[in-house]
Short mmCIF file of C-alpha atoms and ligand atoms in Angstrom, two decimals:
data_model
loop_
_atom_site.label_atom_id
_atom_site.label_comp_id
_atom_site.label_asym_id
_atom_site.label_seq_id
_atom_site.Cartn_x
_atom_site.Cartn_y
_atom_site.Cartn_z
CA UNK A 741 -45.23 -136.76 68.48
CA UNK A 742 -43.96 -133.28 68.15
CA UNK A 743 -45.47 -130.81 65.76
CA UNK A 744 -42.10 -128.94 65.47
CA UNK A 745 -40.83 -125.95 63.20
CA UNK A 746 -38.99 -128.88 60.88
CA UNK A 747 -42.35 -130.96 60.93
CA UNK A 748 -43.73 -127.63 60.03
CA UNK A 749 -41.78 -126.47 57.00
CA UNK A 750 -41.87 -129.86 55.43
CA UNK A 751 -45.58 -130.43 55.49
CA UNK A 752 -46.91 -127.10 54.96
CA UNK A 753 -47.22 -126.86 51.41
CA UNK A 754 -49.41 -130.14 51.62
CA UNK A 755 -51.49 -128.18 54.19
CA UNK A 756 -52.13 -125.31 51.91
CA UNK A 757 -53.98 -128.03 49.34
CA UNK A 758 -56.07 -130.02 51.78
CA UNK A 759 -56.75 -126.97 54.49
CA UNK A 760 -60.30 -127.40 52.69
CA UNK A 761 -61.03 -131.00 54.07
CA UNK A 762 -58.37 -131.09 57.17
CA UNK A 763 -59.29 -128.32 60.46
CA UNK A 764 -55.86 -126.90 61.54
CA UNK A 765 -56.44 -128.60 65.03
CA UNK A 766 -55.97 -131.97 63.26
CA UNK A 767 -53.40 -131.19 61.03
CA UNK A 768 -50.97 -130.48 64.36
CA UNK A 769 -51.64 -134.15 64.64
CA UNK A 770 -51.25 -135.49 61.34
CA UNK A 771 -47.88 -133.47 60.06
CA UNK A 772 -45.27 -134.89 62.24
CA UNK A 773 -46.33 -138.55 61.27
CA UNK A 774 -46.35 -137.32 57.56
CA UNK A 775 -43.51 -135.67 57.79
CA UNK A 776 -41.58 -139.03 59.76
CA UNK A 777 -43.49 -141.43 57.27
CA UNK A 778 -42.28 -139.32 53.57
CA UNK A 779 -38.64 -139.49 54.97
CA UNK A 780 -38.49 -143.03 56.21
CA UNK A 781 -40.19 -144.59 52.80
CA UNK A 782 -37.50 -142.83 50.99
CA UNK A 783 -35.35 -144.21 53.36
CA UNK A 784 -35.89 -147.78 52.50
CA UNK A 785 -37.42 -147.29 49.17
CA UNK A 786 -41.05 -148.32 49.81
CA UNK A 787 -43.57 -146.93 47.99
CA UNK A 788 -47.28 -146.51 49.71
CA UNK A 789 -49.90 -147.17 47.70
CA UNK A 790 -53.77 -146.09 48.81
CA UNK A 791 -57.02 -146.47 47.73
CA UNK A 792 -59.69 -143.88 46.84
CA UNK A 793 -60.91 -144.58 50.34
CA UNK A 794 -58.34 -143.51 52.45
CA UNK A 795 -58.97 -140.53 54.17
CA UNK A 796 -56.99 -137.17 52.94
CA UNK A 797 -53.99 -137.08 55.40
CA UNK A 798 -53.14 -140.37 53.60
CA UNK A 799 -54.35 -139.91 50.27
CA UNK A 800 -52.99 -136.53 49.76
CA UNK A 801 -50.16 -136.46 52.34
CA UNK A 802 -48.20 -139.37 51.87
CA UNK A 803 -49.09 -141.79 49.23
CA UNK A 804 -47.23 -142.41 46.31
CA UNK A 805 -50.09 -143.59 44.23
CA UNK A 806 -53.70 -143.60 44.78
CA UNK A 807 -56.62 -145.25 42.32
CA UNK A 808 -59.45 -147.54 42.25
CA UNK A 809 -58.33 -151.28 42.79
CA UNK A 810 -57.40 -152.01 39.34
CA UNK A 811 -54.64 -149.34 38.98
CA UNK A 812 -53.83 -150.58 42.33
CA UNK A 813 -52.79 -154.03 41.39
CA UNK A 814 -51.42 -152.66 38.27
CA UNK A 815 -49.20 -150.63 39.80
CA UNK A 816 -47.87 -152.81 42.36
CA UNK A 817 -46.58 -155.38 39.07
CA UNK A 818 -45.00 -152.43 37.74
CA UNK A 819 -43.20 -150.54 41.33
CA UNK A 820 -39.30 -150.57 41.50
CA UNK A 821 -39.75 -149.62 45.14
CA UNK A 822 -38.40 -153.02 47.73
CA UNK A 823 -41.47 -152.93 50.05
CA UNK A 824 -45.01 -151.47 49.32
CA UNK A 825 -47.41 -150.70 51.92
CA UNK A 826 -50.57 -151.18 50.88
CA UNK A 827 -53.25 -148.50 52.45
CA UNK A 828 -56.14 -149.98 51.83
CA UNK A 829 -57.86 -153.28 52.44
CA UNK A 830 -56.38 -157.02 53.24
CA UNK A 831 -57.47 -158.53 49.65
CA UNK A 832 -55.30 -155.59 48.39
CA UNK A 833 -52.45 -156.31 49.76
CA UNK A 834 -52.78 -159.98 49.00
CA UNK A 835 -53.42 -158.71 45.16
CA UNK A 836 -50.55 -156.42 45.26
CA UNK A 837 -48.03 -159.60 46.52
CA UNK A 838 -49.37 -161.67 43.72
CA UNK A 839 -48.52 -159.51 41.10
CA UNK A 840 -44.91 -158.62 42.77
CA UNK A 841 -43.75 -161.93 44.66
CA UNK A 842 -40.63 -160.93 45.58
CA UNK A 843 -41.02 -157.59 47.16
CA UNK A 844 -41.91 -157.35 50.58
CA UNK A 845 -45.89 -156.16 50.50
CA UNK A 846 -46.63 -154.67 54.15
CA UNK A 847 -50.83 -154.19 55.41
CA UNK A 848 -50.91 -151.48 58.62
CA UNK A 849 -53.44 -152.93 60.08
CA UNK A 850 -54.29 -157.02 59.45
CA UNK A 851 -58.11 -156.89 60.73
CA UNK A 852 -58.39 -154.51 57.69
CA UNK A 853 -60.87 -156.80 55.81
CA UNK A 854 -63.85 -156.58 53.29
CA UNK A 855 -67.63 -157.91 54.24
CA UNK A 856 -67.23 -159.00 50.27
CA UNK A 857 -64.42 -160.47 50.63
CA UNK A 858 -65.06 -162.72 53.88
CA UNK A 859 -68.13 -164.02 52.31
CA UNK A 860 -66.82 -166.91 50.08
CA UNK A 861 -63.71 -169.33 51.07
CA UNK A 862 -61.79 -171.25 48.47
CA UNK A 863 -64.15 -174.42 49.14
CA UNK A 864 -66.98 -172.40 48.41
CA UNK A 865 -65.58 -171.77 45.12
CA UNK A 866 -64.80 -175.57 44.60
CA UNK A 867 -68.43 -176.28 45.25
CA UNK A 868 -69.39 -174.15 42.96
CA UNK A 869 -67.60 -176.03 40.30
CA UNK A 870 -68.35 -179.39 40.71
CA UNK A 871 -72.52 -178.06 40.94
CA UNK A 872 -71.48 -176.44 37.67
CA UNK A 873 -68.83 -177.72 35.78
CA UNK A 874 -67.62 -176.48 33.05
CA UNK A 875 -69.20 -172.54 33.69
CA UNK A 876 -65.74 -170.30 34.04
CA UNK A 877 -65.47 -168.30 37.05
CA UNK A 878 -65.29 -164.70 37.27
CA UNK A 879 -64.26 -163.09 40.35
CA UNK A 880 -64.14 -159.90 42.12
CA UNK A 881 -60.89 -158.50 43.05
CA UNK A 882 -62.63 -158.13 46.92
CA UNK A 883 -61.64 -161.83 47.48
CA UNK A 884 -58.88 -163.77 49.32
CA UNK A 885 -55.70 -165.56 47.21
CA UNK A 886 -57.52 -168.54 47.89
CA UNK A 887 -60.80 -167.99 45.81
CA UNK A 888 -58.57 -166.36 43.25
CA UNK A 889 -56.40 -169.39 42.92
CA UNK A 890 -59.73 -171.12 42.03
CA UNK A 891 -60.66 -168.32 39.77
CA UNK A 892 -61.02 -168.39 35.73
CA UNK A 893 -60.81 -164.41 35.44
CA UNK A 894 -60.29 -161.58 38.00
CA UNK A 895 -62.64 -158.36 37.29
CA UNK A 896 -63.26 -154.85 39.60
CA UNK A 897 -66.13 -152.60 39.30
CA UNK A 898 -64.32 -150.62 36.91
CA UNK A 899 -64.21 -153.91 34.18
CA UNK A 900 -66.69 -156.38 35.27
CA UNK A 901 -68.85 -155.99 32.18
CA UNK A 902 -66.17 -155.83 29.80
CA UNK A 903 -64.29 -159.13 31.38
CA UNK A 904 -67.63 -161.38 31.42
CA UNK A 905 -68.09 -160.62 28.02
CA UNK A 906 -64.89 -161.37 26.75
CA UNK A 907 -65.21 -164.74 28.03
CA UNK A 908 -67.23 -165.48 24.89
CA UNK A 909 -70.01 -167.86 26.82
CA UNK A 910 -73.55 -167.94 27.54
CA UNK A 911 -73.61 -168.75 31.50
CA UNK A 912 -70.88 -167.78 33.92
CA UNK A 913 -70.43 -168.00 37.69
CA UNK A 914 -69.89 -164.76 38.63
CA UNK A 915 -68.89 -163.91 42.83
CA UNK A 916 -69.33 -162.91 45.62
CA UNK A 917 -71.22 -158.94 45.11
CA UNK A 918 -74.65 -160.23 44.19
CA UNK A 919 -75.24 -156.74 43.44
CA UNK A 920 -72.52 -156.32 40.97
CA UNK A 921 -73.45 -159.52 39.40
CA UNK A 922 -77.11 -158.26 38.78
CA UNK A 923 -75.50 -154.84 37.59
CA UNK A 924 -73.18 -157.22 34.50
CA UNK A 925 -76.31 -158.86 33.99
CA UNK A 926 -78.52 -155.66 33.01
CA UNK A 927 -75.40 -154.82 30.92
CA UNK A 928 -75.26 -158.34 29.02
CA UNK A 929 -77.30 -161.78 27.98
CA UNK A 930 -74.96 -163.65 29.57
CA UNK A 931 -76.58 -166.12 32.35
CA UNK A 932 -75.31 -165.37 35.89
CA UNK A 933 -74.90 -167.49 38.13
CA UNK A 934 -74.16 -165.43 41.35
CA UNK A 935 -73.15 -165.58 45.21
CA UNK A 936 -74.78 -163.33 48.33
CA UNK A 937 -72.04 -161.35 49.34
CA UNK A 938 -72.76 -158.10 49.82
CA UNK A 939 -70.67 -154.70 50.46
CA UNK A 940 -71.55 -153.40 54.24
CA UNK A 941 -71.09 -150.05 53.09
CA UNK A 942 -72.79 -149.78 49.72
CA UNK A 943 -75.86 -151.86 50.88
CA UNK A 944 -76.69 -148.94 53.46
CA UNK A 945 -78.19 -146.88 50.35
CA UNK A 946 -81.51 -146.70 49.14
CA UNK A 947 -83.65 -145.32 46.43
CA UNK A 948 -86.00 -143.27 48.18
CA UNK A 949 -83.00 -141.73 49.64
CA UNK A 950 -81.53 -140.38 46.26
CA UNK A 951 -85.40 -139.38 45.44
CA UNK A 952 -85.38 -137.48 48.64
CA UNK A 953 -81.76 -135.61 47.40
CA UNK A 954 -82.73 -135.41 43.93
CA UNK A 955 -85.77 -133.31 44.52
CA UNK A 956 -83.97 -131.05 47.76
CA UNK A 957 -80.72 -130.16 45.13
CA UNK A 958 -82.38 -129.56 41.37
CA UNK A 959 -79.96 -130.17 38.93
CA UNK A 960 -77.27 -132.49 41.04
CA UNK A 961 -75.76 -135.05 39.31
CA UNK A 962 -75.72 -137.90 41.61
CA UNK A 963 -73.17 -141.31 40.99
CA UNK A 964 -72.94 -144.28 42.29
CA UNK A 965 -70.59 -147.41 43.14
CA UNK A 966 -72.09 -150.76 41.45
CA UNK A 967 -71.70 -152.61 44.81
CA UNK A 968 -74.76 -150.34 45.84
CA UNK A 969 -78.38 -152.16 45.09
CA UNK A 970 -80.20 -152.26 42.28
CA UNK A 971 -82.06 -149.96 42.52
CA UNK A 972 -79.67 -146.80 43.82
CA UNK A 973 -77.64 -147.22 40.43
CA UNK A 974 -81.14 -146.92 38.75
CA UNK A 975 -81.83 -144.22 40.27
CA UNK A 976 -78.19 -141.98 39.79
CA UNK A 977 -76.89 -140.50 36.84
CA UNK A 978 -73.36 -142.96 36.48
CA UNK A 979 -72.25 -146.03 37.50
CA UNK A 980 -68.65 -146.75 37.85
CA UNK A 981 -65.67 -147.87 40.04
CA UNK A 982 -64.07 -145.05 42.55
CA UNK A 983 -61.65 -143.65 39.72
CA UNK A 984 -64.93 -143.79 36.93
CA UNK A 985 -66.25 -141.54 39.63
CA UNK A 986 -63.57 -139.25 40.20
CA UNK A 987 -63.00 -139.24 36.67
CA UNK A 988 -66.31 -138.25 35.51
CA UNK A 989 -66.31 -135.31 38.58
CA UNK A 990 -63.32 -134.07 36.88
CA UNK A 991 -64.90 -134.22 33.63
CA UNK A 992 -68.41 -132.95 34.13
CA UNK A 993 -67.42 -130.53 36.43
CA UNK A 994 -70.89 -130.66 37.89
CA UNK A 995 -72.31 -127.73 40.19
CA UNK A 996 -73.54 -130.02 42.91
CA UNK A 997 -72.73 -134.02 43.18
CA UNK A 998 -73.51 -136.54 45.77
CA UNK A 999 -70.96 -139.56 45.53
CA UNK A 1000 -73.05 -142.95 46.28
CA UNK A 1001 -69.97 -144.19 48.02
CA UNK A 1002 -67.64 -144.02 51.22
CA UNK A 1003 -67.23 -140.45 52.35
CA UNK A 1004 -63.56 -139.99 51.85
CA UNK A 1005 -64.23 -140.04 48.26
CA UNK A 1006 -65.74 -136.53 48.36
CA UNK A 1007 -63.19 -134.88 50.96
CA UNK A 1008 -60.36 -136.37 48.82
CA UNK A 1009 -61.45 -134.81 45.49
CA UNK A 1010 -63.15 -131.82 46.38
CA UNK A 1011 -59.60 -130.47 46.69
CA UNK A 1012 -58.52 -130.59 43.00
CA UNK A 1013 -62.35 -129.94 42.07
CA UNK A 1014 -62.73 -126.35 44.51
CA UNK A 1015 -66.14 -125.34 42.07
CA UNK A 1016 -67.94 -128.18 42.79
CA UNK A 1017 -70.05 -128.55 45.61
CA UNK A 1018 -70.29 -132.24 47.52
CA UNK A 1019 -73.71 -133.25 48.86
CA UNK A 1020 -72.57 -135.54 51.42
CA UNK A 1021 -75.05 -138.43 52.91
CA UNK A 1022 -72.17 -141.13 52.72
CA UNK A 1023 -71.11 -144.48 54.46
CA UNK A 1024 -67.72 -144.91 56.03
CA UNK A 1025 -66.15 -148.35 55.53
CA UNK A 1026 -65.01 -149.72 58.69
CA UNK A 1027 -62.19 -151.34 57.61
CA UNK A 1028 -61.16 -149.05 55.22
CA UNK A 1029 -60.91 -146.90 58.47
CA UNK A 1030 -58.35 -149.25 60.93
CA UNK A 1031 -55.92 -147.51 58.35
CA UNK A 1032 -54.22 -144.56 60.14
CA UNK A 1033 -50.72 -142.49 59.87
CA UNK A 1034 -49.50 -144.46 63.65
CA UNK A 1035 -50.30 -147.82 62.16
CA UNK A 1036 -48.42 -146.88 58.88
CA UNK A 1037 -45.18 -144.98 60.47
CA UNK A 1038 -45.01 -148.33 62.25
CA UNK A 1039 -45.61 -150.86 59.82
CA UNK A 1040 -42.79 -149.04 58.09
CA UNK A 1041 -40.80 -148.93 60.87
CA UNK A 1042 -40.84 -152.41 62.30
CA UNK A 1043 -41.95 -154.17 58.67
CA UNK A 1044 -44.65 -155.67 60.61
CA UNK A 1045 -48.18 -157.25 58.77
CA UNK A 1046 -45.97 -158.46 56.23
CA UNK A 1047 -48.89 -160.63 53.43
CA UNK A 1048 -46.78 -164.18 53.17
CA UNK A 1049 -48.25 -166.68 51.08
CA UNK A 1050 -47.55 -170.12 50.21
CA UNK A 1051 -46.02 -170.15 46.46
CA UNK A 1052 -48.78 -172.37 44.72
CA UNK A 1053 -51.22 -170.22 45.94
CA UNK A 1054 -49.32 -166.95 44.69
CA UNK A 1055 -48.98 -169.17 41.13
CA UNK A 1056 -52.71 -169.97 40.85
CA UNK A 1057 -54.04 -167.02 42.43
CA UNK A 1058 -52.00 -164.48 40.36
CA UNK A 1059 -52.52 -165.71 36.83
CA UNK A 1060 -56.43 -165.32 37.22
CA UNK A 1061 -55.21 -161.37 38.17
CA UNK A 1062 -52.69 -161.03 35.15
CA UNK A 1063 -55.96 -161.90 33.02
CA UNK A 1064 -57.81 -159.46 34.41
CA UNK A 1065 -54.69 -157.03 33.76
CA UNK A 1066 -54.21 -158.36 30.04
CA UNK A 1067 -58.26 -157.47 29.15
CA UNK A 1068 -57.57 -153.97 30.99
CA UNK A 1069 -60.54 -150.82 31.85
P1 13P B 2142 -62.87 -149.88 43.30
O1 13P B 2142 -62.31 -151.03 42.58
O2 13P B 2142 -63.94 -149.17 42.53
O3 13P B 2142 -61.79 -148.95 43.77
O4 13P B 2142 -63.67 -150.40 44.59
C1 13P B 2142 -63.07 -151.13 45.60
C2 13P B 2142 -63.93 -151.23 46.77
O5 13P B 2142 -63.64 -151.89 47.72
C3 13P B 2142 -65.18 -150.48 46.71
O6 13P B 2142 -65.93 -150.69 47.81
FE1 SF4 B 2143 -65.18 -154.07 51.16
FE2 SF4 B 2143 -67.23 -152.44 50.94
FE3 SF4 B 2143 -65.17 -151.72 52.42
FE4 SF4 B 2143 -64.94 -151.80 49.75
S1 SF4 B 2143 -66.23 -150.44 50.95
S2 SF4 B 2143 -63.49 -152.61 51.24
S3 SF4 B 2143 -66.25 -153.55 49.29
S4 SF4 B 2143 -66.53 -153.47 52.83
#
C-alpha cells in the first residue's frame, strides 16, 4: 500500500506521539493501513477495541478503546458501534459477543488463542463438579464460552481476589492459571482447589532474574502480572492486571520500571509517561502477536472471523460474565 501525501497528512499527528516507540522506516508501512482502517470503521460504524498487548501502531493508531480484559468486556456491553473488532485474543472476542449478542463481534486473526485458555474444555469443568459438588466455580476470563457456560463467577487478574471472596465460602474451584490461583490464595483463607494451566508468556520469568535487575538498576520499581510464578510477584514491588500496571506507572511516576509482562506494555505507555525510563527484559505473547494492521483492514473489509455461537451457550456463558461485571475492580 501507498504511503501517499493524503496517508501522510492524516496520520501524522499520531506519528508525532509514538515517534518514541515506532522508527520512521516502519511507520511508511504502518500509516496507509491506519489511515484506510480509521476511515473504513467510521464507515460502517465499528468500533476496535485492543488490549494492553497490542503493539503501538494498534494501540495508539487506531483503536477506539484499549484496557486490561475487564474494561474490555465492559465496554463491549456498553458500545453503540454495529460490529467490534476485537484486537486481542480469541477468548476476547468470544467475551465481547456474550456481553453484546446481537452485534457482529469480528477476531483478525482466528489462531489468535491463549496457552490458558486451551488448557481446560467444558468437560473438564463438568468433571470437576461432579469430583466436587457443591464447591462454586470461579473462572478466569482466559477461557472458552464453553467453560464459562459451566462457570459460577467470571474473574480477571485485576478482581480475582475480590470475586472469590465475595462468594462467601470456605473452598472454591478456582481455573485454569494455577499461578493466579496460588496468588488469591496468599491473599485469602479460602481453600483452592485449582487447575495446571499456565500462561506461556508469564511462566518464562524467574526470581533470580528480577534479583539480577534489582541489584544492576538501584532504586527501580519493578511490577508484575499475577499469571507470573510465585515467586516473581514475591519478588516485585506490585501485583496487578495490565491497567493496575499502567495505572500505578502513571501514578508513581517511577524513575526506572521493569514491567513483568509482554513487551508492548512498556512501548505503549512509555509514550504518555516520557520521564520514566523502561527496563525492558520482557516476553512477547505469540498470539497476542498474529494481530496486525493487514489482518485488521481486512477483517473489516470482508467481515471475515466473525465469533458465532450457539444461543444456549451465549445464555449460560454470559451470565457467569455479567457477575463478574456486577462485583466490578
Ligand atoms: P489483563 O486482564 O490483566 O489485561 O490480562 C489479560 C492477559 O491475557 C494477560 O496475559
Ligand atoms: Fe494468554 Fe498469556 Fe497471551 Fe495473555 S499473555 S493471551 S494469558 S498466552
Amino acid at each position: 500500500m501507498e504511503f501517499n501525501q493524503e496517508a501522510k497528512k492524516a496520520t501524522d499527528q499520531i506519528y508525532q506521539k509514538i515517534s518514541k516507540v515506532v522508527p520512521e522506516i516502519e511507520w511508511s508501512i504502518h500509516a496507509p493501513y491506519i489511515h484506510k482502517i480509521n476511515k473504513l470503521k467510521k464507515e460502517k460504524n465499528a468500533v476496535i477495541l485492543a488490549h494492553n498487548y497490542q503493539t503501538p501502531e494498534i494501540y495508539h493508531g487506531i483503536a477506539d478503546f484499549s484496557a486490561d480484559s475487564l474494561a474490555l468486556a465492559v465496554e463491549a456491553s456498553k458500545t453503540s458501534a454495529d460490529i467490534i473488532v476485537m484486537a486481542g485474543v480469541h477468548f476476547m472476542a468470544e467475551t465481547a459477543k456474550l456481553m453484546s449478542p446481537n452485534k457482529k463481534v469480528l477476531l483478525p486473526d482466528m489462531k489468535a488463542g491463549c496457552s490458558l485458555s486451551s488448557s481446560i474444555t467444558g468437560k473438564d469443568v463438568r468433571l470437576l463438579k461432579e469430583k466436587y459438588p457443591g464447591v462454586p466455580v470461579v473462572s478466569y476470563v482466559n477461557t472458552s464460552a464453553d467453560v464459562k457456560a459451566e462457570t459460577d463467577v467470571c474473574c480477571t487478574s485485576a478482581n480475582a481476589v475480590k470475586i472469590v471472596k465475595s462468594l462467601g465460602v470456605k473452598e472454591v474451584i478456582f481455573l485454569p492459571d494455577d499461578y493466579l490461583a496460588k496468588y488469591v490464595a496468599s491473599q485469602t483463607d479460602i481453600k483452592i482447589i485449582s487447575w495446571k494451566g499456565i500462561c506461556i508468556v508469564h511462566d518464562q520469568f524467574n526470581e533470580k532474574e528480577i534479583n539480577i535487575i534489582r541489584k544492576n538498576n538501584p532504586g527501580i520499581k519493578i511490577i508484575a502480572h499475577p499469571e507470573c510464578p510465585p515467586d516473581v510477584i514475591k519478588a516485585s514491588d506490585f501485583a496487578g492486571s495490565t491497567s493496575g500496571m499502567i495505572d500505578y506507572v502513571k501514578k508513581n511516576q517511577p524513575k526506572k520500571v521493569m514491567m513483568v509482562t509482554e513487551c508492548s506494555m512498556s512501548d505503549n505507555i512509555q509514550v504518555e509517561n516520557p520521564n520514566v525510563e523502561f527496563i525492558r527484559p520482557c516476553n512477547m505473547c505469540p498470539h497476542m502477536k498474529k494481530i496486525t494492521l493487514p489482518k485488521i483492514l481486512d477483517c473489516l473489509e470482508n467481515e471475515t472471523g466473525e465469533i458465532i455461537m450457539d444461543k444456549e451457550t451465549i445464555n449460560k456463558a454470559r451470565l457467569s460474565v455479567e457477575k463478574m461485571v456486577a462485583i466490578g475492580r
